[in-house]
């Protein structure tokens, strides 16, 4: 009986780990999407005359930092 419980505990732990990894992945994709939207909004505002090149550059740098940390998979999703 103890062997069965040990295996069940290991499987449950693996499931929790995989679930946490998936949640982290989804959160990183959402954050990347949000940064991409902010870049688009900053660029649009700049082109319309109500934004600044500095704001666009800041948004671009934030997006590039995110990509360096988490990859660019959210661009293909």
PDB file of C-alpha atoms in Angstrom:
ATOM      1  CA  UNK A   1       0.000   0.000   0.000  1.00  0.00           C
ATOM      2  CA  UNK A   2       2.842   2.415   0.788  1.00  0.00           C
ATOM      3  CA  UNK A   3       4.313   1.928  -2.706  1.00  0.00           C
ATOM      4  CA  UNK A   4       0.984   2.821  -4.286  1.00  0.00           C
ATOM      5  CA  UNK A   5       0.700   5.991  -2.206  1.00  0.00           C
ATOM      6  CA  UNK A   6       4.277   7.001  -3.065  1.00  0.00           C
ATOM      7  CA  UNK A   7       3.561   6.601  -6.791  1.00  0.00           C
ATOM      8  CA  UNK A   8       0.310   8.541  -6.467  1.00  0.00           C
ATOM      9  CA  UNK A   9       2.113  11.325  -4.626  1.00  0.00           C
ATOM     10  CA  UNK A  10       4.828  11.485  -7.321  1.00  0.00           C
ATOM     11  CA  UNK A  11       2.232  11.653 -10.085  1.00  0.00           C
ATOM     12  CA  UNK A  12       0.321  14.376  -8.270  1.00  0.00           C
ATOM     13  CA  UNK A  13       3.533  16.368  -7.819  1.00  0.00           C
ATOM     14  CA  UNK A  14       4.370  16.020 -11.525  1.00  0.00           C
ATOM     15  CA  UNK A  15       0.872  17.190 -12.408  1.00  0.00           C
ATOM     16  CA  UNK A  16       1.200  20.234 -10.175  1.00  0.00           C
ATOM     17  CA  UNK A  17       4.586  21.098 -11.668  1.00  0.00           C
ATOM     18  CA  UNK A  18       3.288  20.766 -15.224  1.00  0.00           C
ATOM     19  CA  UNK A  19       0.232  22.845 -14.371  1.00  0.00           C
ATOM     20  CA  UNK A  20       2.352  25.611 -12.879  1.00  0.00           C
ATOM     21  CA  UNK A  21       4.604  25.633 -15.956  1.00  0.00           C
ATOM     22  CA  UNK A  22       1.564  25.962 -18.218  1.00  0.00           C
ATOM     23  CA  UNK A  23       0.151  28.806 -16.119  1.00  0.00           C
ATOM     24  CA  UNK A  24       3.494  30.617 -16.231  1.00  0.00           C
ATOM     25  CA  UNK A  25       3.612  30.156 -20.004  1.00  0.00           C
ATOM     26  CA  UNK A  26       0.097  31.524 -20.486  1.00  0.00           C
ATOM     27  CA  UNK A  27       0.834  34.514 -18.239  1.00  0.00           C
ATOM     28  CA  UNK A  28       4.020  35.287 -20.196  1.00  0.00           C
ATOM     29  CA  UNK A  29       2.067  35.121 -23.469  1.00  0.00           C
ATOM     30  CA  UNK A  30      -0.594  37.472 -22.128  1.00  0.00           C
ATOM     31  CA  UNK A  31       2.035  39.901 -20.881  1.00  0.00           C
ATOM     32  CA  UNK A  32       3.735  39.798 -24.294  1.00  0.00           C
ATOM     33  CA  UNK A  33       0.441  40.491 -26.010  1.00  0.00           C
ATOM     34  CA  UNK A  34      -0.213  43.424 -23.707  1.00  0.00           C
ATOM     35  CA  UNK A  35       3.235  44.868 -24.413  1.00  0.00           C
ATOM     36  CA  UNK A  36       2.663  44.471 -28.144  1.00  0.00           C
ATOM     37  CA  UNK A  37      -0.643  46.335 -27.850  1.00  0.00           C
ATOM     38  CA  UNK A  38       1.058  49.118 -25.894  1.00  0.00           C
ATOM     39  CA  UNK A  39       3.700  49.418 -28.598  1.00  0.00           C
ATOM     40  CA  UNK A  40       1.019  49.661 -31.254  1.00  0.00           C
ATOM     41  CA  UNK A  41      -0.876  52.284 -29.279  1.00  0.00           C
ATOM     42  CA  UNK A  42       2.297  54.315 -28.686  1.00  0.00           C
ATOM     43  CA  UNK A  43       3.206  54.166 -32.371  1.00  0.00           C
ATOM     44  CA  UNK A  44      -0.316  55.143 -33.420  1.00  0.00           C
ATOM     45  CA  UNK A  45      -0.348  58.067 -30.980  1.00  0.00           C
ATOM     46  CA  UNK A  46       3.037  59.191 -32.258  1.00  0.00           C
ATOM     47  CA  UNK A  47       1.873  59.080 -35.878  1.00  0.00           C
ATOM     48  CA  UNK A  48      -1.312  60.990 -35.004  1.00  0.00           C
ATOM     49  CA  UNK A  49       0.696  63.709 -33.281  1.00  0.00           C
ATOM     50  CA  UNK A  50      -0.476  63.058 -29.741  1.00  0.00           C
ATOM     51  CA  UNK A  51       2.364  60.731 -28.744  1.00  0.00           C
ATOM     52  CA  UNK A  52       6.104  60.968 -28.570  1.00  0.00           C
ATOM     53  CA  UNK A  53       8.996  59.017 -30.054  1.00  0.00           C
ATOM     54  CA  UNK A  54      10.241  58.460 -26.505  1.00  0.00           C
ATOM     55  CA  UNK A  55       7.025  56.671 -25.518  1.00  0.00           C
ATOM     56  CA  UNK A  56       7.257  54.487 -28.612  1.00  0.00           C
ATOM     57  CA  UNK A  57      10.898  53.703 -27.848  1.00  0.00           C
ATOM     58  CA  UNK A  58      10.067  52.816 -24.229  1.00  0.00           C
ATOM     59  CA  UNK A  59       7.296  50.488 -25.357  1.00  0.00           C
ATOM     60  CA  UNK A  60       9.632  48.864 -27.876  1.00  0.00           C
ATOM     61  CA  UNK A  61      12.331  48.365 -25.239  1.00  0.00           C
ATOM     62  CA  UNK A  62       9.826  46.793 -22.827  1.00  0.00           C
ATOM     63  CA  UNK A  63       8.685  44.403 -25.557  1.00  0.00           C
ATOM     64  CA  UNK A  64      12.249  43.493 -26.517  1.00  0.00           C
ATOM     65  CA  UNK A  65      13.098  42.853 -22.865  1.00  0.00           C
ATOM     66  CA  UNK A  66      10.100  40.556 -22.544  1.00  0.00           C
ATOM     67  CA  UNK A  67      11.112  38.677 -25.689  1.00  0.00           C
ATOM     68  CA  UNK A  68      14.664  38.274 -24.396  1.00  0.00           C
ATOM     69  CA  UNK A  69      13.340  36.786 -21.166  1.00  0.00           C
ATOM     70  CA  UNK A  70      10.374  34.719 -22.366  1.00  0.00           C
ATOM     71  CA  UNK A  71      10.859  34.254 -26.100  1.00  0.00           C
ATOM     72  CA  UNK A  72       8.609  35.370 -28.924  1.00  0.00           C
ATOM     73  CA  UNK A  73       6.095  32.508 -28.987  1.00  0.00           C
ATOM     74  CA  UNK A  74       3.253  34.938 -28.257  1.00  0.00           C
ATOM     75  CA  UNK A  75       3.857  36.535 -31.662  1.00  0.00           C
ATOM     76  CA  UNK A  76       2.825  33.306 -33.359  1.00  0.00           C
ATOM     77  CA  UNK A  77      -0.151  32.512 -31.136  1.00  0.00           C
TER      78      UNK A  77
END
